[in-house]
PDB file of C-alpha atoms in Angstrom:
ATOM      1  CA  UNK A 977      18.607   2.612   3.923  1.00  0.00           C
ATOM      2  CA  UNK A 978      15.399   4.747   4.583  1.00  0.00           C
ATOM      3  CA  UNK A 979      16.611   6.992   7.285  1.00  0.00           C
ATOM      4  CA  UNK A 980      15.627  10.722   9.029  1.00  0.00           C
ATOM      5  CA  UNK A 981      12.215  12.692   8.969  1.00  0.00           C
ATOM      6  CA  UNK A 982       9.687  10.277   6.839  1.00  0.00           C
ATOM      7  CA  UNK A 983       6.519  12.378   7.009  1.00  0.00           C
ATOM      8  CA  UNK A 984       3.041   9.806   6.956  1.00  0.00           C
ATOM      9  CA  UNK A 985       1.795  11.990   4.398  1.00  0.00           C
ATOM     10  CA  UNK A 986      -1.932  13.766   4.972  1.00  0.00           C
ATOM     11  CA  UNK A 987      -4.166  13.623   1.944  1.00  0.00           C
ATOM     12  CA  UNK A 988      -5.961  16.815   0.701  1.00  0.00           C
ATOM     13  CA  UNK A 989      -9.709  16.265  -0.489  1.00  0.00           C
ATOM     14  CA  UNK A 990     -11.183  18.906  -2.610  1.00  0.00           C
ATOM     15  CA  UNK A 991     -15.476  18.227  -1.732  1.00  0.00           C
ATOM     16  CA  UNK A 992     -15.728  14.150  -2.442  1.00  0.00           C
ATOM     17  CA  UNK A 993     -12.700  13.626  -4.476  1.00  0.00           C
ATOM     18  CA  UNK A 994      -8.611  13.908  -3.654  1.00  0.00           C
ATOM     19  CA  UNK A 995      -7.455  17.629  -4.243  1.00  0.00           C
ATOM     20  CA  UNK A 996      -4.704  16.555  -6.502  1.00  0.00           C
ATOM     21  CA  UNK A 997      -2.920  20.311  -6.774  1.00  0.00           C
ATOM     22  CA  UNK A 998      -3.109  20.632  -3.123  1.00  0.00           C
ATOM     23  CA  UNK A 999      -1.203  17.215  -2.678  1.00  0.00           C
ATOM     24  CA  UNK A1000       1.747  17.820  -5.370  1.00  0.00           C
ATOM     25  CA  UNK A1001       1.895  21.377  -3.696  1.00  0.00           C
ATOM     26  CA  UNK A1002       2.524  19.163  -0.325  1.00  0.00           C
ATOM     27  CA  UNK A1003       4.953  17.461  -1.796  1.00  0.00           C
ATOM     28  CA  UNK A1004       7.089  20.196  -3.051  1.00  0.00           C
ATOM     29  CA  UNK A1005       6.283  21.995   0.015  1.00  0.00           C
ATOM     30  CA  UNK A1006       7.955  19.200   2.515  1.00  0.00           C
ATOM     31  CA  UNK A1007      10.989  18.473  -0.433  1.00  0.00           C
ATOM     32  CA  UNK A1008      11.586  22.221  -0.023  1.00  0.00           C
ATOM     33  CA  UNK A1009      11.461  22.186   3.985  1.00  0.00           C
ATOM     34  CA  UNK A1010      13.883  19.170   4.370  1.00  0.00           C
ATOM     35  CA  UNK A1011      12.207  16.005   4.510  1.00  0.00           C
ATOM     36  CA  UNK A1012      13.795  13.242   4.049  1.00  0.00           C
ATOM     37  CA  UNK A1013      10.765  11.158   2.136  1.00  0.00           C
ATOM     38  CA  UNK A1014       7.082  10.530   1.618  1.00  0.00           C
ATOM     39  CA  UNK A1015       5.172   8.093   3.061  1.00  0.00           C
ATOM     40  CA  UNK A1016       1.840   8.262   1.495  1.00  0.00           C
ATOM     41  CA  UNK A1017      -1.712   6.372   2.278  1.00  0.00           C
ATOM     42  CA  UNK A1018      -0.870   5.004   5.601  1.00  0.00           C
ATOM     43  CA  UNK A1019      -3.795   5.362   8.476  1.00  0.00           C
ATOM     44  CA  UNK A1020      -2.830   9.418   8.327  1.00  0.00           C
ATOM     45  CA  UNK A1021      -3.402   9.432   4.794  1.00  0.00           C
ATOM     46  CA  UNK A1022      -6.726   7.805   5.598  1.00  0.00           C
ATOM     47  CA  UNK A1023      -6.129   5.180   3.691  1.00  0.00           C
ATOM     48  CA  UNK A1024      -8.840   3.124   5.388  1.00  0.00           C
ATOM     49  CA  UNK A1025     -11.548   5.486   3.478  1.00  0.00           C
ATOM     50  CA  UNK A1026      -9.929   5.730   0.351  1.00  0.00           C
ATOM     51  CA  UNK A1027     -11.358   3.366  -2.528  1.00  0.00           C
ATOM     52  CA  UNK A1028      -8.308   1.306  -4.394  1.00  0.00           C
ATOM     53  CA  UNK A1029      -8.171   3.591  -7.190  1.00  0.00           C
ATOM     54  CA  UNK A1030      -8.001   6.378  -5.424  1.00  0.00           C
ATOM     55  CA  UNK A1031      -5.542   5.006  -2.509  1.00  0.00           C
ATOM     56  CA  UNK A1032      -3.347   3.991  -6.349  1.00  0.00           C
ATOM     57  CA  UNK A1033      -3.614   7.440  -7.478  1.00  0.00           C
ATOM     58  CA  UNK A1034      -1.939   9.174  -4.479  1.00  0.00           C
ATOM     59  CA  UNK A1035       0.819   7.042  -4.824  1.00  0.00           C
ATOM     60  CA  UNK A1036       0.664   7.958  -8.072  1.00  0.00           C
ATOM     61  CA  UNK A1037       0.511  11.802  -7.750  1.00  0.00           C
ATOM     62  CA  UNK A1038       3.190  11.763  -4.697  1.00  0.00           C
ATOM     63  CA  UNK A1039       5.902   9.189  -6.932  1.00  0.00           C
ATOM     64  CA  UNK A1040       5.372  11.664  -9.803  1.00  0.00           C
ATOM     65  CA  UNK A1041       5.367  14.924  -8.101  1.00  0.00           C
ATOM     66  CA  UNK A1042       9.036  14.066  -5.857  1.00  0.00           C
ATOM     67  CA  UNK A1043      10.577  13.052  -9.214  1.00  0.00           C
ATOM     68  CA  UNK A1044      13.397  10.934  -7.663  1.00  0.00           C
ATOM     69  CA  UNK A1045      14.139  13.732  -5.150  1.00  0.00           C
ATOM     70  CA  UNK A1046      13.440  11.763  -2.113  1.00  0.00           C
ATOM     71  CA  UNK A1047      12.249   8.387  -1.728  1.00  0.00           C
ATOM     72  CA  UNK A1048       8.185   7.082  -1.450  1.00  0.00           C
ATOM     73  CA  UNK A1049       7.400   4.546   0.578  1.00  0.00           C
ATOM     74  CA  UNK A1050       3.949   3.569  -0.385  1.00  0.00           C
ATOM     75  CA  UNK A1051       1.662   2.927   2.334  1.00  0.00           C
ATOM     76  CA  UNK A1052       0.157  -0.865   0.908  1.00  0.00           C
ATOM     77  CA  UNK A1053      -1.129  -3.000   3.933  1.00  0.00           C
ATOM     78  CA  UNK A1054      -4.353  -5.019   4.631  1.00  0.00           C
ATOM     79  CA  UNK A1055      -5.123  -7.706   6.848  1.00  0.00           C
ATOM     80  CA  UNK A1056      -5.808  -9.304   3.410  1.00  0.00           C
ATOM     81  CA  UNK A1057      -2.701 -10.555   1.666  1.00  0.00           C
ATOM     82  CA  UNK A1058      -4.195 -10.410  -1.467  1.00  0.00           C
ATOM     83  CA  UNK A1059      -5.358  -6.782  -0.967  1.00  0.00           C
ATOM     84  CA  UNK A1060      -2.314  -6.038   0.507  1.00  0.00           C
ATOM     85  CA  UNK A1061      -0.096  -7.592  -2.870  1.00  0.00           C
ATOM     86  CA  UNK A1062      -2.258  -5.347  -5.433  1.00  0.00           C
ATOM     87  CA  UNK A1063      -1.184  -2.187  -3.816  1.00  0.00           C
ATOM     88  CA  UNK A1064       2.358  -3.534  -3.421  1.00  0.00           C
ATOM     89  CA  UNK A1065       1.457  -3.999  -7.725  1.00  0.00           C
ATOM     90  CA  UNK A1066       0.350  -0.511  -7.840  1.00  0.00           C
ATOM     91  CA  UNK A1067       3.123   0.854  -5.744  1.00  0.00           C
ATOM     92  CA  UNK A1068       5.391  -0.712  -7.788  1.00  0.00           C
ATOM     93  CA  UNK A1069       4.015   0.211 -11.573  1.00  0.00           C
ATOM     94  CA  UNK A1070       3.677   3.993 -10.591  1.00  0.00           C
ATOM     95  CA  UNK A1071       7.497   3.829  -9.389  1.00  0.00           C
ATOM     96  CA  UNK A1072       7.595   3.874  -5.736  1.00  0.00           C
ATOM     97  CA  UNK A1073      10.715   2.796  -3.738  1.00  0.00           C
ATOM     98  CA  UNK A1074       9.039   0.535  -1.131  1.00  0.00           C
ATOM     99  CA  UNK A1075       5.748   0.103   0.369  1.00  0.00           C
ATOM    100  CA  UNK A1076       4.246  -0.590   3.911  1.00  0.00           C
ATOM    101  CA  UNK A1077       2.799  -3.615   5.283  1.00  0.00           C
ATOM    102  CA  UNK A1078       0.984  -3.514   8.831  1.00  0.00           C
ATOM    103  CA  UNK A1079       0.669  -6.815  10.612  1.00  0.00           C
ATOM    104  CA  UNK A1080      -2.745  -8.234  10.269  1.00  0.00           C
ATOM    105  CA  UNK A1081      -5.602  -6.661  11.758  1.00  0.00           C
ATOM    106  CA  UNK A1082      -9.000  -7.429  13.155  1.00  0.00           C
ATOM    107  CA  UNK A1083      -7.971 -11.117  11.589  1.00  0.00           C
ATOM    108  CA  UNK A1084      -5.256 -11.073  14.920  1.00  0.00           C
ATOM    109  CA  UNK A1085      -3.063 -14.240  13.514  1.00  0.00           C
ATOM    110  CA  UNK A1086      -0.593 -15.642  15.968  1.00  0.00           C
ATOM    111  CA  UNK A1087       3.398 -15.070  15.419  1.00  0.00           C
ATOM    112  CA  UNK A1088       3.522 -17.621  12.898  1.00  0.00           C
ATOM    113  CA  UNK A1089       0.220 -16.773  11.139  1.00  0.00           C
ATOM    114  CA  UNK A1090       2.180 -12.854  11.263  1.00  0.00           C
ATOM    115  CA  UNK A1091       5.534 -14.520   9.528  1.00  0.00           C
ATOM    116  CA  UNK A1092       3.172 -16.010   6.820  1.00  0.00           C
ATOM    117  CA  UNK A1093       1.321 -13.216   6.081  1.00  0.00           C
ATOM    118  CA  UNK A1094       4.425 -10.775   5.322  1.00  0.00           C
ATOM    119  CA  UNK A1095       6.004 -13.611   3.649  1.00  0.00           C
ATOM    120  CA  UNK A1096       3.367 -14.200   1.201  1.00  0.00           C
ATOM    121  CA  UNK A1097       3.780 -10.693   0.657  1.00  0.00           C
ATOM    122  CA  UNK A1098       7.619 -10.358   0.536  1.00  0.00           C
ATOM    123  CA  UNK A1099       7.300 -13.587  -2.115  1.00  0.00           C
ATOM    124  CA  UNK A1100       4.419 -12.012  -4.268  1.00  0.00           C
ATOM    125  CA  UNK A1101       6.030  -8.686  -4.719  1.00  0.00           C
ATOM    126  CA  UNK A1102       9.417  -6.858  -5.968  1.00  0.00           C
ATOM    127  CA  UNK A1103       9.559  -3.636  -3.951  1.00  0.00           C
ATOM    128  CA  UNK A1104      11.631  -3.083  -0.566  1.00  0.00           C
ATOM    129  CA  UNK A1105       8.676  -3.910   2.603  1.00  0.00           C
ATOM    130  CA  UNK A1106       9.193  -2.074   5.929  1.00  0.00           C
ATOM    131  CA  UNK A1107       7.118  -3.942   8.440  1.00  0.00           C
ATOM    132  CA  UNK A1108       4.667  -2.037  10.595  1.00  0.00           C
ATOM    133  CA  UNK A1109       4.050  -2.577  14.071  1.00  0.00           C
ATOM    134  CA  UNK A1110       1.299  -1.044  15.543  1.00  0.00           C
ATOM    135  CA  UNK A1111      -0.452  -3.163  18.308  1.00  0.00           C
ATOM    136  CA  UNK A1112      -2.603  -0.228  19.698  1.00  0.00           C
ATOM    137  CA  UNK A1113      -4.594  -0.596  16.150  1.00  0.00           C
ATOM    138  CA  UNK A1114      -3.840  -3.973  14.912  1.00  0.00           C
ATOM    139  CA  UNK A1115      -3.971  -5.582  18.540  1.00  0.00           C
ATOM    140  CA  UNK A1116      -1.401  -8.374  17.741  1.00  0.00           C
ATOM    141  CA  UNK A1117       2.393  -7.499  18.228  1.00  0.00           C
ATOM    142  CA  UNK A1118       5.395  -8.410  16.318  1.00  0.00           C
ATOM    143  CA  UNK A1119       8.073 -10.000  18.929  1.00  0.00           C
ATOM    144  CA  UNK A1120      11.515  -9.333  18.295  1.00  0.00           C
ATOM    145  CA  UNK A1121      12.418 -13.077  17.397  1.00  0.00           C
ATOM    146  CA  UNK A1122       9.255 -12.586  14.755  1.00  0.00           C
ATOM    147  CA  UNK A1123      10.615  -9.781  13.023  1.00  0.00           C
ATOM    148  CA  UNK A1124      14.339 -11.040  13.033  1.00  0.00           C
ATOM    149  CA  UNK A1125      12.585 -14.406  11.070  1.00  0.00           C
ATOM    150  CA  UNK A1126      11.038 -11.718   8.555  1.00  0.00           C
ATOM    151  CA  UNK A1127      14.208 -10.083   7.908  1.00  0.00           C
ATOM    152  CA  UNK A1128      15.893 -12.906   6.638  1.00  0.00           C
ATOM    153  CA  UNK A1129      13.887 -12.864   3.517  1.00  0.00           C
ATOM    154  CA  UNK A1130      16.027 -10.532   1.380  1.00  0.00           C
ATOM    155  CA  UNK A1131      13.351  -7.180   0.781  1.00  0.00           C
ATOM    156  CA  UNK A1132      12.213  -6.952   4.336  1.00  0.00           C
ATOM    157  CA  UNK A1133      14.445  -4.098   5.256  1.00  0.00           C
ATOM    158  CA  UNK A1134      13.102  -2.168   8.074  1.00  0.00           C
ATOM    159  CA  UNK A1135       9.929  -1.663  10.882  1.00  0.00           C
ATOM    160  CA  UNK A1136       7.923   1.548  11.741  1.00  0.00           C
ATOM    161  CA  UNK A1137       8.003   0.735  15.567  1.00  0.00           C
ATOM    162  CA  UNK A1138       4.991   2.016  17.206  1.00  0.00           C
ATOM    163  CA  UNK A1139       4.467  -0.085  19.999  1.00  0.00           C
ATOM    164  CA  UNK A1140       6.228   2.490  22.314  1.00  0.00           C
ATOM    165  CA  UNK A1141       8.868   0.141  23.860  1.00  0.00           C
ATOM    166  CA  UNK A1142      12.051   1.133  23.654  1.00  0.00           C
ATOM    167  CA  UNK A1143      13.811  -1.693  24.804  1.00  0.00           C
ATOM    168  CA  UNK A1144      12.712  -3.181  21.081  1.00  0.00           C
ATOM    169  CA  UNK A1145      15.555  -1.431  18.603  1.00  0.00           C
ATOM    170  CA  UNK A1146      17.899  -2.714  21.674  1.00  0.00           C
ATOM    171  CA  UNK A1147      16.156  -6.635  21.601  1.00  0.00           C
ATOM    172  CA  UNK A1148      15.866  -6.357  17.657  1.00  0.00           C
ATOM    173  CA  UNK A1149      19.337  -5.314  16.714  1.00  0.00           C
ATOM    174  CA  UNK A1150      20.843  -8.489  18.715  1.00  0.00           C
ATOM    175  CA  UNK A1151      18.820 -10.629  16.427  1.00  0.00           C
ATOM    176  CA  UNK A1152      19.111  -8.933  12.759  1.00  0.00           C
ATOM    177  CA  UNK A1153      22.355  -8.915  11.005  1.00  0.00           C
ATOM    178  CA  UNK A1154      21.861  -7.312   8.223  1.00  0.00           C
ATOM    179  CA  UNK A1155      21.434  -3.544   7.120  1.00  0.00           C
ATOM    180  CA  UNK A1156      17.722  -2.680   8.231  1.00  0.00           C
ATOM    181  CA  UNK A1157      16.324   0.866   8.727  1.00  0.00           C
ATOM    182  CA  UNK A1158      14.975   1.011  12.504  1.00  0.00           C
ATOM    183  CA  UNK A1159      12.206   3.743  12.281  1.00  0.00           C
ATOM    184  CA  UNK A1160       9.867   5.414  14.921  1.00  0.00           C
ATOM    185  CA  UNK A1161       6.216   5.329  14.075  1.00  0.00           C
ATOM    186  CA  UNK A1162       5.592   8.065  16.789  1.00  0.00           C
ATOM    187  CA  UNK A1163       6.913  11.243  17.294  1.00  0.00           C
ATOM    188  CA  UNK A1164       7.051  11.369  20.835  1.00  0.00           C
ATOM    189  CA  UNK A1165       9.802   8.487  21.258  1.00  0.00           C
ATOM    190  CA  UNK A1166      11.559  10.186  17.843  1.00  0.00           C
ATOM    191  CA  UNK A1167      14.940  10.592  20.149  1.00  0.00           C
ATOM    192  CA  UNK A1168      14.529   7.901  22.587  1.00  0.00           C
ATOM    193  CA  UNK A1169      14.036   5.632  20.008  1.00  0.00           C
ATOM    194  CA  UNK A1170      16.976   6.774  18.169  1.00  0.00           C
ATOM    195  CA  UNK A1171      19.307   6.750  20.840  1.00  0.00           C
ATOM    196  CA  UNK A1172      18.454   2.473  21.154  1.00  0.00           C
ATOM    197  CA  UNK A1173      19.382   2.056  17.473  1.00  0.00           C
ATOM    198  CA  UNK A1174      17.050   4.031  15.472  1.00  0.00           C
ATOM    199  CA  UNK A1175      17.793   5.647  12.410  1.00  0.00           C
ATOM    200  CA  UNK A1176      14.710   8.144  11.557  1.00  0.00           C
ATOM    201  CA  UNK A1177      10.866   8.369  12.010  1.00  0.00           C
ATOM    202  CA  UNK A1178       7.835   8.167  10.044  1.00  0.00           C
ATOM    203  CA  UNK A1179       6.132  11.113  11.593  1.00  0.00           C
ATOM    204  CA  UNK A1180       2.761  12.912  11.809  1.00  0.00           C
ATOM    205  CA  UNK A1181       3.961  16.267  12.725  1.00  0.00           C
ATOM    206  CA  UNK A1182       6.039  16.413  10.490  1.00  0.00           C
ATOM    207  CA  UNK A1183       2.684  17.355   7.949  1.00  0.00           C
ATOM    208  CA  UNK A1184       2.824  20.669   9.858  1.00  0.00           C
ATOM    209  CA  UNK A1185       6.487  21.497  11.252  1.00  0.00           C
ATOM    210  CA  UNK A1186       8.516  19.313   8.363  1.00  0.00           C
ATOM    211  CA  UNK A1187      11.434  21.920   9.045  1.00  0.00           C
ATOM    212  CA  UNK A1188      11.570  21.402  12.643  1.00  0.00           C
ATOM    213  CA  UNK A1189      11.159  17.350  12.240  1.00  0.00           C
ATOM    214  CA  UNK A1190      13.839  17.092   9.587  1.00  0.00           C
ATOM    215  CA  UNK A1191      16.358  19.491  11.824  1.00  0.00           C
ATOM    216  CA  UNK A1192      15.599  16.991  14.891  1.00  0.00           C
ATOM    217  CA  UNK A1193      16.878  14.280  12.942  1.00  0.00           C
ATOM    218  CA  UNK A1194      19.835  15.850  11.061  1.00  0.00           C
ATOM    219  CA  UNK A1195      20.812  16.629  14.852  1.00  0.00           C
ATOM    220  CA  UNK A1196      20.733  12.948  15.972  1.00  0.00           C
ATOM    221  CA  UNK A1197      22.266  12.007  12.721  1.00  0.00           C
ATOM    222  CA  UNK A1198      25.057  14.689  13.681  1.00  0.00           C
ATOM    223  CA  UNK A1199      25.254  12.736  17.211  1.00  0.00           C
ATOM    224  CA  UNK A1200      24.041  16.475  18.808  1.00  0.00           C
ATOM    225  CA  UNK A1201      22.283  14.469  21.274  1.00  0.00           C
ATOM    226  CA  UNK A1202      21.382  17.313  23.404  1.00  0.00           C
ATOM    227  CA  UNK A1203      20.336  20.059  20.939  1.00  0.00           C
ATOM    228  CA  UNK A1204      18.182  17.058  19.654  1.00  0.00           C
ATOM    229  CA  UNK A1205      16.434  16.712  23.566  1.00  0.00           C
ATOM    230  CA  UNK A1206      15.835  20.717  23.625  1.00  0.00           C
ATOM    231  CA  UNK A1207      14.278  20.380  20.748  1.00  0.00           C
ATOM    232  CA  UNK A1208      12.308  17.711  21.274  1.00  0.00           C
ATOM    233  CA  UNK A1209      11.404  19.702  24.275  1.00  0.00           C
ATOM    234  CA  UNK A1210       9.805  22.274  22.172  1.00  0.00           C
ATOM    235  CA  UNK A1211       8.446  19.755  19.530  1.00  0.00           C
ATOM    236  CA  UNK A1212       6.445  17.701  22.079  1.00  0.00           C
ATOM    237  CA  UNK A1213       3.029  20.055  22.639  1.00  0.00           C
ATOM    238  CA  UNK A1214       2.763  20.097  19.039  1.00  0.00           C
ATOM    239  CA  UNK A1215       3.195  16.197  19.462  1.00  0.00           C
ATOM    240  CA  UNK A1216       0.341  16.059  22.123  1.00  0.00           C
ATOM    241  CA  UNK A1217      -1.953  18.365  20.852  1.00  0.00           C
ATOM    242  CA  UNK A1218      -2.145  16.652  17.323  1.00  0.00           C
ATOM    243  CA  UNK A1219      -3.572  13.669  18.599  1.00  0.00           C
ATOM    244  CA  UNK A1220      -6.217  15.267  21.094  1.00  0.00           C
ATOM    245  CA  UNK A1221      -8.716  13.702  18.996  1.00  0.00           C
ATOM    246  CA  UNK A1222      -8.203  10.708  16.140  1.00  0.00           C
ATOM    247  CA  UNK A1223      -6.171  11.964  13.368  1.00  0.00           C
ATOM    248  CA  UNK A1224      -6.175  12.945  11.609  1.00  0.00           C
ATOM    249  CA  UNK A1225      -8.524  15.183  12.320  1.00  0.00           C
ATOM    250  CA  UNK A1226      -5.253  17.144  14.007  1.00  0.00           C
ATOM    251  CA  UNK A1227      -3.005  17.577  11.562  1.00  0.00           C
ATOM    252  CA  UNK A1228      -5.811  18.221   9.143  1.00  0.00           C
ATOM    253  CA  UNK A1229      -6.829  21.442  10.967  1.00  0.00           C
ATOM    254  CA  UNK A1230      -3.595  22.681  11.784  1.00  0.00           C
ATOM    255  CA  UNK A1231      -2.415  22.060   8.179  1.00  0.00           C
ATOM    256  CA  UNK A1232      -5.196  24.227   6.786  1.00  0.00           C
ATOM    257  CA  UNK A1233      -4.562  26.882   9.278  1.00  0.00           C
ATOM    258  CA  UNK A1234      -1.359  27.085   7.275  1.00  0.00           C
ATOM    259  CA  UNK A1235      -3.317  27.547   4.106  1.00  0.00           C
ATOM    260  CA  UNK A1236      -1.934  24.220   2.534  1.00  0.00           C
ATOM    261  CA  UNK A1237      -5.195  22.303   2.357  1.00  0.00           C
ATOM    262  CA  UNK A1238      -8.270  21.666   3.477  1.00  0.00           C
ATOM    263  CA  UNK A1239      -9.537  20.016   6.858  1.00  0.00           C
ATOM    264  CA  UNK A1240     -11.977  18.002   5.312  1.00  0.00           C
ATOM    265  CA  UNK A1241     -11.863  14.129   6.567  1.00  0.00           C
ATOM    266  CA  UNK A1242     -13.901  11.493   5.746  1.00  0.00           C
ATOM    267  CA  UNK A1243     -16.218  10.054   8.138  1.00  0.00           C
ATOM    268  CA  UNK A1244     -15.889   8.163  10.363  1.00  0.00           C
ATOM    269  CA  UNK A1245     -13.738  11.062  11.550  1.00  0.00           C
ATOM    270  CA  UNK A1246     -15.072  13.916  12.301  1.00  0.00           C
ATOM    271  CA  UNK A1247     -14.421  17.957  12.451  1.00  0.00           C
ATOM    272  CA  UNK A1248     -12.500  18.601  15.471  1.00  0.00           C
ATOM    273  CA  UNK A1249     -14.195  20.392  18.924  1.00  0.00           C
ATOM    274  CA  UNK A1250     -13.518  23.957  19.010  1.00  0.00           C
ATOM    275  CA  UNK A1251     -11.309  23.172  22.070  1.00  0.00           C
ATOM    276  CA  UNK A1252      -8.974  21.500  20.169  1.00  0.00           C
ATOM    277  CA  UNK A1253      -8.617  23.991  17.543  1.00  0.00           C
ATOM    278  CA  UNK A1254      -8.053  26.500  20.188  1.00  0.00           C
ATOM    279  CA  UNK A1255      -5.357  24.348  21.511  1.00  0.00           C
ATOM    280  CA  UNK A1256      -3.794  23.576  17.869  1.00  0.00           C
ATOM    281  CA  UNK A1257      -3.545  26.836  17.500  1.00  0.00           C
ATOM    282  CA  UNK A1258      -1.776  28.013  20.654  1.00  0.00           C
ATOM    283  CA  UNK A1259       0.565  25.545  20.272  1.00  0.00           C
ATOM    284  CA  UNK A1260       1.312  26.487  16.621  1.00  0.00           C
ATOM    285  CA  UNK A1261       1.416  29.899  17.444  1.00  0.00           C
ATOM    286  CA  UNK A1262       3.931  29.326  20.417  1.00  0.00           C
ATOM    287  CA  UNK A1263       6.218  28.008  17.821  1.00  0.00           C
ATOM    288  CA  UNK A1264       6.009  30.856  15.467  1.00  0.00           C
ATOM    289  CA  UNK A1265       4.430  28.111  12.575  1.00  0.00           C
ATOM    290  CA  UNK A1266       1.722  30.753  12.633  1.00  0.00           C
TER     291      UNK A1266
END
């Protein structure tokens, strides 16, 4: 089972192309901090902006560069099954461990149109699939009784939750009886989340505080429920301020101020305010990252 501090991996750009050194150096980097695995080219990774061979390469680069030493769940979702089944192709060929599927976007199909699509997927492909649930950007939700249909089929073995109810690892675990990795898709409900059934989450900050994200889950995995709320406590500006404008504009900016990469995103997101830096860096500061 996938399980503790999954970081949604950034990627570097070096002027128009991926800055390949930087991203194997961010790979060693978070191995050598603690985390627990890679999840590259999901929306963090800006996979949105990446063109297929490039969004293959990264996978590529990161399954390569962690050499077996933690797992790589490839980030591989479209709202087009087809689309979605060539990167599962790719993540598979390069060596990954399991990809990513969000539920379909923009094309907003109902609960069974949602059961179809990751079945088409889970039928056309070999690799482990952790469903992704992420109304806020995909507007259509995954109920419970939905999910517990897809994780009958036999390599659906896990969701990144980020609708931000917690009642769902409660709801979800009465319906799925079999081993399946419950996993945060937001940092903020990291220990709530956990504490309803949870086993880990795919996180954002983790890009910039990998040390602090993988202790927060070692703690949980320990049962040290309340060393894992204080520090939580101290983990949730950095949370907050990541996110003041859309990432990852965030953890771009605070990553370089680390000297790890550049901030460089692609349009359509753009350079952060000067506020936000300001902030970024105040909170980074506070917790002597910087």
């Amino acid at each position: 089972m996938f399980r503790g501090s999954l970081v949604a991996l950034l990627t570097p750009f070096d002027g128009a192309g991926i800055d390949e050194p930087a991203l194997r150096r961010l790979v060693d980097w978070h191995i050598a901090e603690g985390t627990h695995g890679l999840v590259p080219v999901g929306t963090t990774g800006e996979s949105p902006t990446l063109t297929p061979a490039e969004h293959c390469r990264v996978i590529e680069i990161v399954v390569e560069q962690a050499a077996g030493r933690v797992p790589v769940i490839a980030g591989a979702g479209s709202n087009n099954p087809l689309e979605a089944i060539e990167y599962s192709n790719c993540a598979e060929r390069v060596g990954a461990d399991a990809t990513l599927h969000v539920a379909g976007y923009y094309n907003r199909p109902n609960q069974d149109g949602l059961f179809e699509h990751f079945k088409m997927l889970h039928d056309a492909t070999k690799l482990p699939i952790i469903v992704y649930n992420i109304p806020p950007r995909a507007v259509v939700d995954i109920k419970p009784e939905t999910l517990a249909r897809m994780a009958e089929l036999p390599r659906i073995v896990g969701v990144k939750d980020a609708t931000g109810d917690l009642l769902r690892p409660w709801v979800e675990r009465k319906h799925i009886n079999k081993p399946f990795a419950w996993l945060s898709g937001e940092d903020g409900t990291a220990v709530a989340y956990n504490v309803g059934g949870g086993q880990g989450c795919i996180s954002v900050t983790a890009n910039i505080a990998p040390r602090l994200c993988a202790e927060l889950q070692e703690l949980m995995m320990a049962g040290k429920w309340a060393e894992a709320r204080d520090l939580q406590d101290k983990l949730l500006p950095l949370h907050q301020v990541l996110f003041l404008e859309p990432n990852p504009a965030g953890p771009k900016y605070a990553l370089s101020l680390l000297g790890l990469a550049s901030e460089f995103c692609r349009i359509p997101v753009v350079p952060l305010q000067e506020s936000s830096k300001a902030e970024i860096r105040r909170v980074m500061t506070e917790l002597g990252l910087i």
